[in-house]
GROMACS .gro file of C-alpha atoms in nm:
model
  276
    1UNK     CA    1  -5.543   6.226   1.985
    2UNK     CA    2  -5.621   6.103   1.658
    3UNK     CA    3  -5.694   6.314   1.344
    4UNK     CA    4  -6.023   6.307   1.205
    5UNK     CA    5  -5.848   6.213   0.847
    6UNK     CA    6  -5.700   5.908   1.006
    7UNK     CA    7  -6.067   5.836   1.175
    8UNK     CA    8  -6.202   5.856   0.841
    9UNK     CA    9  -6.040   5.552   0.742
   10UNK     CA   10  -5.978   5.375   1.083
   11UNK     CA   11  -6.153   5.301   1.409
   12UNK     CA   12  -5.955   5.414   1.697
   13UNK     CA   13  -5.967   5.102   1.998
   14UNK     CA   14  -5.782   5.129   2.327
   15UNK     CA   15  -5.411   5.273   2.375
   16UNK     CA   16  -5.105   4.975   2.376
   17UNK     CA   17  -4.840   5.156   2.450
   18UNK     CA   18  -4.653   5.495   2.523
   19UNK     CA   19  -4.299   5.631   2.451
   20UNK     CA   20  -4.093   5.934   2.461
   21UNK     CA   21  -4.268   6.130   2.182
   22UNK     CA   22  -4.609   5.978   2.184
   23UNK     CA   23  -4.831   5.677   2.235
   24UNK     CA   24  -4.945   5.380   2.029
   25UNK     CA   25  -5.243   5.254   1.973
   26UNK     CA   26  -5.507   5.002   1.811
   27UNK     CA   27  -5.711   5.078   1.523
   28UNK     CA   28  -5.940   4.919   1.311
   29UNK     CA   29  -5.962   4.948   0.929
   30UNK     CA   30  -6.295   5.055   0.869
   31UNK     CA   31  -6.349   4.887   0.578
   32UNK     CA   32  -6.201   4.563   0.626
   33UNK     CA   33  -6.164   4.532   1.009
   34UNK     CA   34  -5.882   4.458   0.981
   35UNK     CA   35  -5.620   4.564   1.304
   36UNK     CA   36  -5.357   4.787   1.297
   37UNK     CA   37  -5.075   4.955   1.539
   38UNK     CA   38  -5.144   5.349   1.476
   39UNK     CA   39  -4.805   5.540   1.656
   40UNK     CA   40  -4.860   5.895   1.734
   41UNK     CA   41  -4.608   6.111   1.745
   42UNK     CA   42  -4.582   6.477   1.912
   43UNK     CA   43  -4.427   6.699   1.715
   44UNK     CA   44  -4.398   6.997   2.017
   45UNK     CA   45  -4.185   6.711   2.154
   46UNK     CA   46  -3.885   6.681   1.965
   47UNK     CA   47  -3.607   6.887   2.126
   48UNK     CA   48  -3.366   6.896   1.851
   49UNK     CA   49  -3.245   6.893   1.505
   50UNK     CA   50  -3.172   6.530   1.546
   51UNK     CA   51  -3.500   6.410   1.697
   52UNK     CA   52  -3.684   6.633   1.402
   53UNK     CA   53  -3.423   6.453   1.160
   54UNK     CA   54  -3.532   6.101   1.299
   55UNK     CA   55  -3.921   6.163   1.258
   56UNK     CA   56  -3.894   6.290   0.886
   57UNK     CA   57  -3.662   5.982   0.797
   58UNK     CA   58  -3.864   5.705   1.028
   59UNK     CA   59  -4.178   5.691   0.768
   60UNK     CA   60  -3.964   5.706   0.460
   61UNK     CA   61  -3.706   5.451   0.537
   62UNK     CA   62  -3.994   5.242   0.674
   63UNK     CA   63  -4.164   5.270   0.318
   64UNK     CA   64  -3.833   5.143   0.143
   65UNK     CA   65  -3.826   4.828   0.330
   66UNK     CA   66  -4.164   4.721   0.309
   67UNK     CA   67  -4.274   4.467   0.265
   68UNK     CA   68  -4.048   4.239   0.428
   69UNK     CA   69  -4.151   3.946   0.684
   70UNK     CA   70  -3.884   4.042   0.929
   71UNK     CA   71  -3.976   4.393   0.928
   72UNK     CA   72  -4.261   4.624   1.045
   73UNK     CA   73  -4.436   4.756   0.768
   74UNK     CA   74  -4.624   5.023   0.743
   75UNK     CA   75  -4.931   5.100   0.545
   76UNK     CA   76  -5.024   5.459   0.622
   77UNK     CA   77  -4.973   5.818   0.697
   78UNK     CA   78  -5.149   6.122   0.839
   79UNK     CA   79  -4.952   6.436   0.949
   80UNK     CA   80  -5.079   6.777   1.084
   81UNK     CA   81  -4.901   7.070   1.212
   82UNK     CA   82  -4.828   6.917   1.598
   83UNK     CA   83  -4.867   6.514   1.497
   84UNK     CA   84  -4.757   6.226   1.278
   85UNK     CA   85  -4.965   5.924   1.282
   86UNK     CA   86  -4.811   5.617   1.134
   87UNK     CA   87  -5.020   5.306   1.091
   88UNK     CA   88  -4.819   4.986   1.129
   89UNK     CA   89  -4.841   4.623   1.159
   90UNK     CA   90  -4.998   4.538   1.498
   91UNK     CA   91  -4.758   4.313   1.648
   92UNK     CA   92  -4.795   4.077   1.993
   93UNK     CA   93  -4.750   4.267   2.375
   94UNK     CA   94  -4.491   4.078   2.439
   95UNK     CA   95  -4.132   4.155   2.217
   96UNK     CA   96  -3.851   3.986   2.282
   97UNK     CA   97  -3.693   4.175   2.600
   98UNK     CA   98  -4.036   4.011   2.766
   99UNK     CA   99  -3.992   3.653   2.670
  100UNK     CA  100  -3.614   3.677   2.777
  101UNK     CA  101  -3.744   3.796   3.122
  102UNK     CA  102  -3.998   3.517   3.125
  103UNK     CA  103  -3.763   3.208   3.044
  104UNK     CA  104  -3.426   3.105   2.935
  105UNK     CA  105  -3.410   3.032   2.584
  106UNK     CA  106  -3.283   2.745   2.423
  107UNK     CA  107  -2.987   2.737   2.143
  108UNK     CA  108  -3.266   2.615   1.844
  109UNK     CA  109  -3.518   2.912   1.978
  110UNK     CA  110  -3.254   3.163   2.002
  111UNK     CA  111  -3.087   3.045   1.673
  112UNK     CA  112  -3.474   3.088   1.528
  113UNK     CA  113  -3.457   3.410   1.625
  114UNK     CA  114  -3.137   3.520   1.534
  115UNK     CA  115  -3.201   3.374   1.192
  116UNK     CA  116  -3.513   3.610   1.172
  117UNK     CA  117  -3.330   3.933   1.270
  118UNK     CA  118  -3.065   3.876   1.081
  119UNK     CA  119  -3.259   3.816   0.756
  120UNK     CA  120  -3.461   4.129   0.900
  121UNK     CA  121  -3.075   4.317   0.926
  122UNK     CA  122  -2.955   4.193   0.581
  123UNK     CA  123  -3.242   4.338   0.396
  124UNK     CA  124  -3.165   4.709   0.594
  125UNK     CA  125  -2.811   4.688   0.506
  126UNK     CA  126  -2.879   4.633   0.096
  127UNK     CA  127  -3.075   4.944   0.077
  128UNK     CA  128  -2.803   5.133   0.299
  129UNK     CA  129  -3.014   5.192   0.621
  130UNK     CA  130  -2.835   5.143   0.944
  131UNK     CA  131  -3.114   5.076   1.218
  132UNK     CA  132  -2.863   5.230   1.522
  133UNK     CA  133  -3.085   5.069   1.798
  134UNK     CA  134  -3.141   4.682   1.764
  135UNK     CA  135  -3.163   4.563   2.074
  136UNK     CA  136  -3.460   4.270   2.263
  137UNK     CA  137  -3.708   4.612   2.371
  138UNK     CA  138  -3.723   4.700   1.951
  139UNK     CA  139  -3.819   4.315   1.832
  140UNK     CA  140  -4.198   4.214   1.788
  141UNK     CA  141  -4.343   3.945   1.709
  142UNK     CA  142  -4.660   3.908   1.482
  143UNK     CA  143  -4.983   3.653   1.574
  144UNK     CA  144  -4.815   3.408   1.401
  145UNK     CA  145  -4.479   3.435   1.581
  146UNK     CA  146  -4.262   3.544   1.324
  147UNK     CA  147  -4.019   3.812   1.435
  148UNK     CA  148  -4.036   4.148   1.341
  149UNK     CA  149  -3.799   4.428   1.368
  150UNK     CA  150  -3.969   4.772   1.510
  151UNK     CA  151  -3.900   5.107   1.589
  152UNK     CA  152  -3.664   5.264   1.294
  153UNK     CA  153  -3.663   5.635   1.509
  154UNK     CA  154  -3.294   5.605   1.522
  155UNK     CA  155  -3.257   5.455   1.170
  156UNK     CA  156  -3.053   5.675   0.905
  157UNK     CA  157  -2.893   5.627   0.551
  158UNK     CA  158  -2.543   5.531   0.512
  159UNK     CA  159  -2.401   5.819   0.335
  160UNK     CA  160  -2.066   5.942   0.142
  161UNK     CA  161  -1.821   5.774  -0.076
  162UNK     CA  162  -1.764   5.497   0.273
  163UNK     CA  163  -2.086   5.436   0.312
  164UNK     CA  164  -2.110   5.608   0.697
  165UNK     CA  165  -2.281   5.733   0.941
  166UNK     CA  166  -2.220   5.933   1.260
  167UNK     CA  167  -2.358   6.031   1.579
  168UNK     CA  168  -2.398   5.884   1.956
  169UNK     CA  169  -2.684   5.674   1.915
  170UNK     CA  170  -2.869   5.320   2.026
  171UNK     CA  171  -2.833   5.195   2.397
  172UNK     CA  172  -2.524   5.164   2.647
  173UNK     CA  173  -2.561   4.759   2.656
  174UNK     CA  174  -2.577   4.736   2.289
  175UNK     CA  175  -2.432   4.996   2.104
  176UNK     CA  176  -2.092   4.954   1.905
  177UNK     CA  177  -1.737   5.074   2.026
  178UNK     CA  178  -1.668   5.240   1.723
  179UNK     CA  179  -1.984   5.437   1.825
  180UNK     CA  180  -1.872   5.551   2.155
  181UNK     CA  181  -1.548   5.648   2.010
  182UNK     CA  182  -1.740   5.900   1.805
  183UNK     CA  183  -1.598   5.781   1.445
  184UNK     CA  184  -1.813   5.739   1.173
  185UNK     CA  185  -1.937   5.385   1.128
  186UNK     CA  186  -2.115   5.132   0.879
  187UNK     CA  187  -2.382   4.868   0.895
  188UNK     CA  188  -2.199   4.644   1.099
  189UNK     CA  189  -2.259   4.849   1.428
  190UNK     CA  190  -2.589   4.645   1.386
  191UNK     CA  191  -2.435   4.340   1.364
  192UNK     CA  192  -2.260   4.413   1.668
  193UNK     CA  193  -2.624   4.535   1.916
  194UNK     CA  194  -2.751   4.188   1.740
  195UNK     CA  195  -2.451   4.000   1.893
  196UNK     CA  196  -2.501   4.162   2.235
  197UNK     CA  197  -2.892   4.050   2.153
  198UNK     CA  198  -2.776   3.651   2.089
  199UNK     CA  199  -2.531   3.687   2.462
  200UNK     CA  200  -2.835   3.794   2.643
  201UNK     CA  201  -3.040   3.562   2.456
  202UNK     CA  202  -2.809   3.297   2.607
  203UNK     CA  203  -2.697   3.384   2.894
  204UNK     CA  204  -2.966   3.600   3.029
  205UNK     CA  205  -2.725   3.892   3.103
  206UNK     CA  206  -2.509   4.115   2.902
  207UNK     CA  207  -2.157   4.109   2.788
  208UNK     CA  208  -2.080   4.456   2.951
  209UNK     CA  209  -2.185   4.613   3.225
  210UNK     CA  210  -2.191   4.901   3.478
  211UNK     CA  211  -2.359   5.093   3.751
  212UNK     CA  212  -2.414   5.378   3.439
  213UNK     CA  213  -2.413   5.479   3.111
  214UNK     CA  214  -2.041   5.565   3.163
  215UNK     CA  215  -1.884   5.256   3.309
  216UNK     CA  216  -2.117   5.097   3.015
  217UNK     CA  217  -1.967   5.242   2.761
  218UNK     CA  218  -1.598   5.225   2.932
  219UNK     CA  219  -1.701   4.821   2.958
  220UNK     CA  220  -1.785   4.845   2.560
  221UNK     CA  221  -1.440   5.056   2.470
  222UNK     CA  222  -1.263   4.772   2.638
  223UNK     CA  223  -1.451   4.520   2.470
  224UNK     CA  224  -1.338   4.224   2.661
  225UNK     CA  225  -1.547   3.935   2.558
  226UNK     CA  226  -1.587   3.670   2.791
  227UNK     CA  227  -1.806   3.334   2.873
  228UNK     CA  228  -1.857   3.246   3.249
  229UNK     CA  229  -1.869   2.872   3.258
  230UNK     CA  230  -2.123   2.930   3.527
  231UNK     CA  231  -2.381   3.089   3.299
  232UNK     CA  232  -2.225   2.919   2.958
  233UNK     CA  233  -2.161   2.589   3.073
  234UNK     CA  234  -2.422   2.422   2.890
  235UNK     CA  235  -2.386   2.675   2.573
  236UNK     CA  236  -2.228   2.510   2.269
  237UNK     CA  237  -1.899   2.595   2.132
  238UNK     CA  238  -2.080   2.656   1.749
  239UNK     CA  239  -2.237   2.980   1.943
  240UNK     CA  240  -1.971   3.100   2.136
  241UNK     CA  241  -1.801   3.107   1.779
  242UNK     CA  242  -2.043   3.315   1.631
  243UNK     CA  243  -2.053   3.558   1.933
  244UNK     CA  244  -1.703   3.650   1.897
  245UNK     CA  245  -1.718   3.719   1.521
  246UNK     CA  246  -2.052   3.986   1.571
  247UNK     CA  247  -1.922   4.126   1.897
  248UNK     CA  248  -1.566   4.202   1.745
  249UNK     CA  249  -1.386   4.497   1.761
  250UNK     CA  250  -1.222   4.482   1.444
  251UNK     CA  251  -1.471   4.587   1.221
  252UNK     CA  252  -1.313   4.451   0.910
  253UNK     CA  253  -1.333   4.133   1.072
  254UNK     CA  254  -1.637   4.190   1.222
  255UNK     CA  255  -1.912   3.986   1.033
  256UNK     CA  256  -2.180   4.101   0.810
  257UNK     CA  257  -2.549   4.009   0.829
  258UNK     CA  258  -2.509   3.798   0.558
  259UNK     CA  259  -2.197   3.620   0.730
  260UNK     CA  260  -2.386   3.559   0.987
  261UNK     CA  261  -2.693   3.426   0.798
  262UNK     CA  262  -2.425   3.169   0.652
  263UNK     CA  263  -2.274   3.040   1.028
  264UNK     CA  264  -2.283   2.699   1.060
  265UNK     CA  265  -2.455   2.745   1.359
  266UNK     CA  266  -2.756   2.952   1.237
  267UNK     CA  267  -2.769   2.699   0.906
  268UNK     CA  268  -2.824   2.428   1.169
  269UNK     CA  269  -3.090   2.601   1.352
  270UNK     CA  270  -2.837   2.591   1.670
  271UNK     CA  271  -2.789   2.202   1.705
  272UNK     CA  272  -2.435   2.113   1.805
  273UNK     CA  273  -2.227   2.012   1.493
  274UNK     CA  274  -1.836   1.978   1.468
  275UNK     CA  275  -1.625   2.309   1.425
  276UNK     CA  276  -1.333   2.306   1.181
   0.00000   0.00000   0.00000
């Protein structure tokens, strides 16, 4: 249901999508025409301190980043005792978990993309914000097919004299070991969800695995990379490189966005070049 302040300024069109605490939708500005994405969230729905923590932070740390062209930005705000309306960028149906369902993707398209996420990661990182959930189901794309990271509900600040966070967050496929473990963690637990991103990219499966959430997460905590030369027999040694260095364990040796930004690899848009 949209407030009438929000209909004041926008034209409510048909409903795109629904999630845990809400639904999105399609708006038009009404002075321009222009579209938006207008997520509506129900307050009555948030269970706990955390989720209430995540929907006062999601609209601020959304405001620092913008505007950034790997990023969804968002423009505007309404809030009334039971909802908060963000309106965003309106971004394409189909995100990246759909076009990895659709079709294998090649080492220049998925080097394309991680080039775009990363730069998306990098700009998170410099302003301290941890995004805690990047995996294929949370990246857009715009009408022009640039990527776009989404969904900051699980995003937080990186706090103390470390730089850290804490708390069992993200997704079982993607999320870090150090954040299973339950130890406080930096930035880089991004890096690590966007690793497990490029693997399925590539091999249209993930690194770890299990019947549950438990054997998952056991899976992660073992952290025992490995490269089927079934699925990554045509996959070039230049990526298989950069896997191991996001999806490491060691998290000083672990790299950053930036790092990655400056792989060989991703520099050469994912053509096969030499290794030292």
């Amino acid at each position: 249901m949209l407030s009438q302040a929000l209909k004041n300024k926008y034209q409510p069109c048909e409903e795109i999508g629904r999630g845990r605490f809400g639904v999105i939708s399609r708006v038009l500005c009404a002075v321009t025409q222009c579209p938006f994405a207008c997520k509506t969230i129900d307050k009555r729905l948030l269970s706990d301190s955390t989720d209430r923590e995540c929907l006062e932070n999601e609209p601020k740390i959304m405001s620092l980043l913008s505007p950034h062209p790997n990023v969804v930005q968002i423009h505007d705000m309404f809030e009334s005792e039971h909802t908060l309306q963000l309106i965003l960028d309106l971004c394409q149906p189909v995100t990246l978990y759909h076009q990895i369902l659709q079709h294998d993707l090649s080492e220049p398209k998925a080097a394309s993309y991680m080039q775009q996420l990363m730069s998306g990661l990098a700009h998170c990182h410099r302003f301290g914000i941890v995004h805690r959930d990047i995996k294929p189901d949370n990246i857009f794309f715009d009408f022009r097919g640039n990527l776009k990271i989404g969904d900051f509900g699980s995003a937080t600040w990186l706090t103390g004299k470390l730089g850290t966070a804490d708390g069992l967050v993200g997704t079982p496929y993607y999320v870090a070991p150090e954040v299973v473990m339950g130890r406080p963690y930096n930035e880089k637990v991004d890096v690590w969800s966007a690793g497990v991103v490029l693997y399925v990219m590539l091999a249209g499966v993930p690194p770890f695995y299990g019947e549950n959430a438990q054997e998952i997460f056991e899976a992660v905590l073992r952290g025992n990379l490995r490269f089927p030369s079934r699925i990554f027999r045509s996959v070039s040694s230049e990526a298989k490189d950069l896997l191991r260095k996001m999806i490491c364990r060691d998290v000083s040796r672990r790299f950053s966005a930036e790092q990655v930004l400056r792989h060989p690899w991703i520099l050469k848009g994912g053509e096969a070049i030499p290794m030292d």
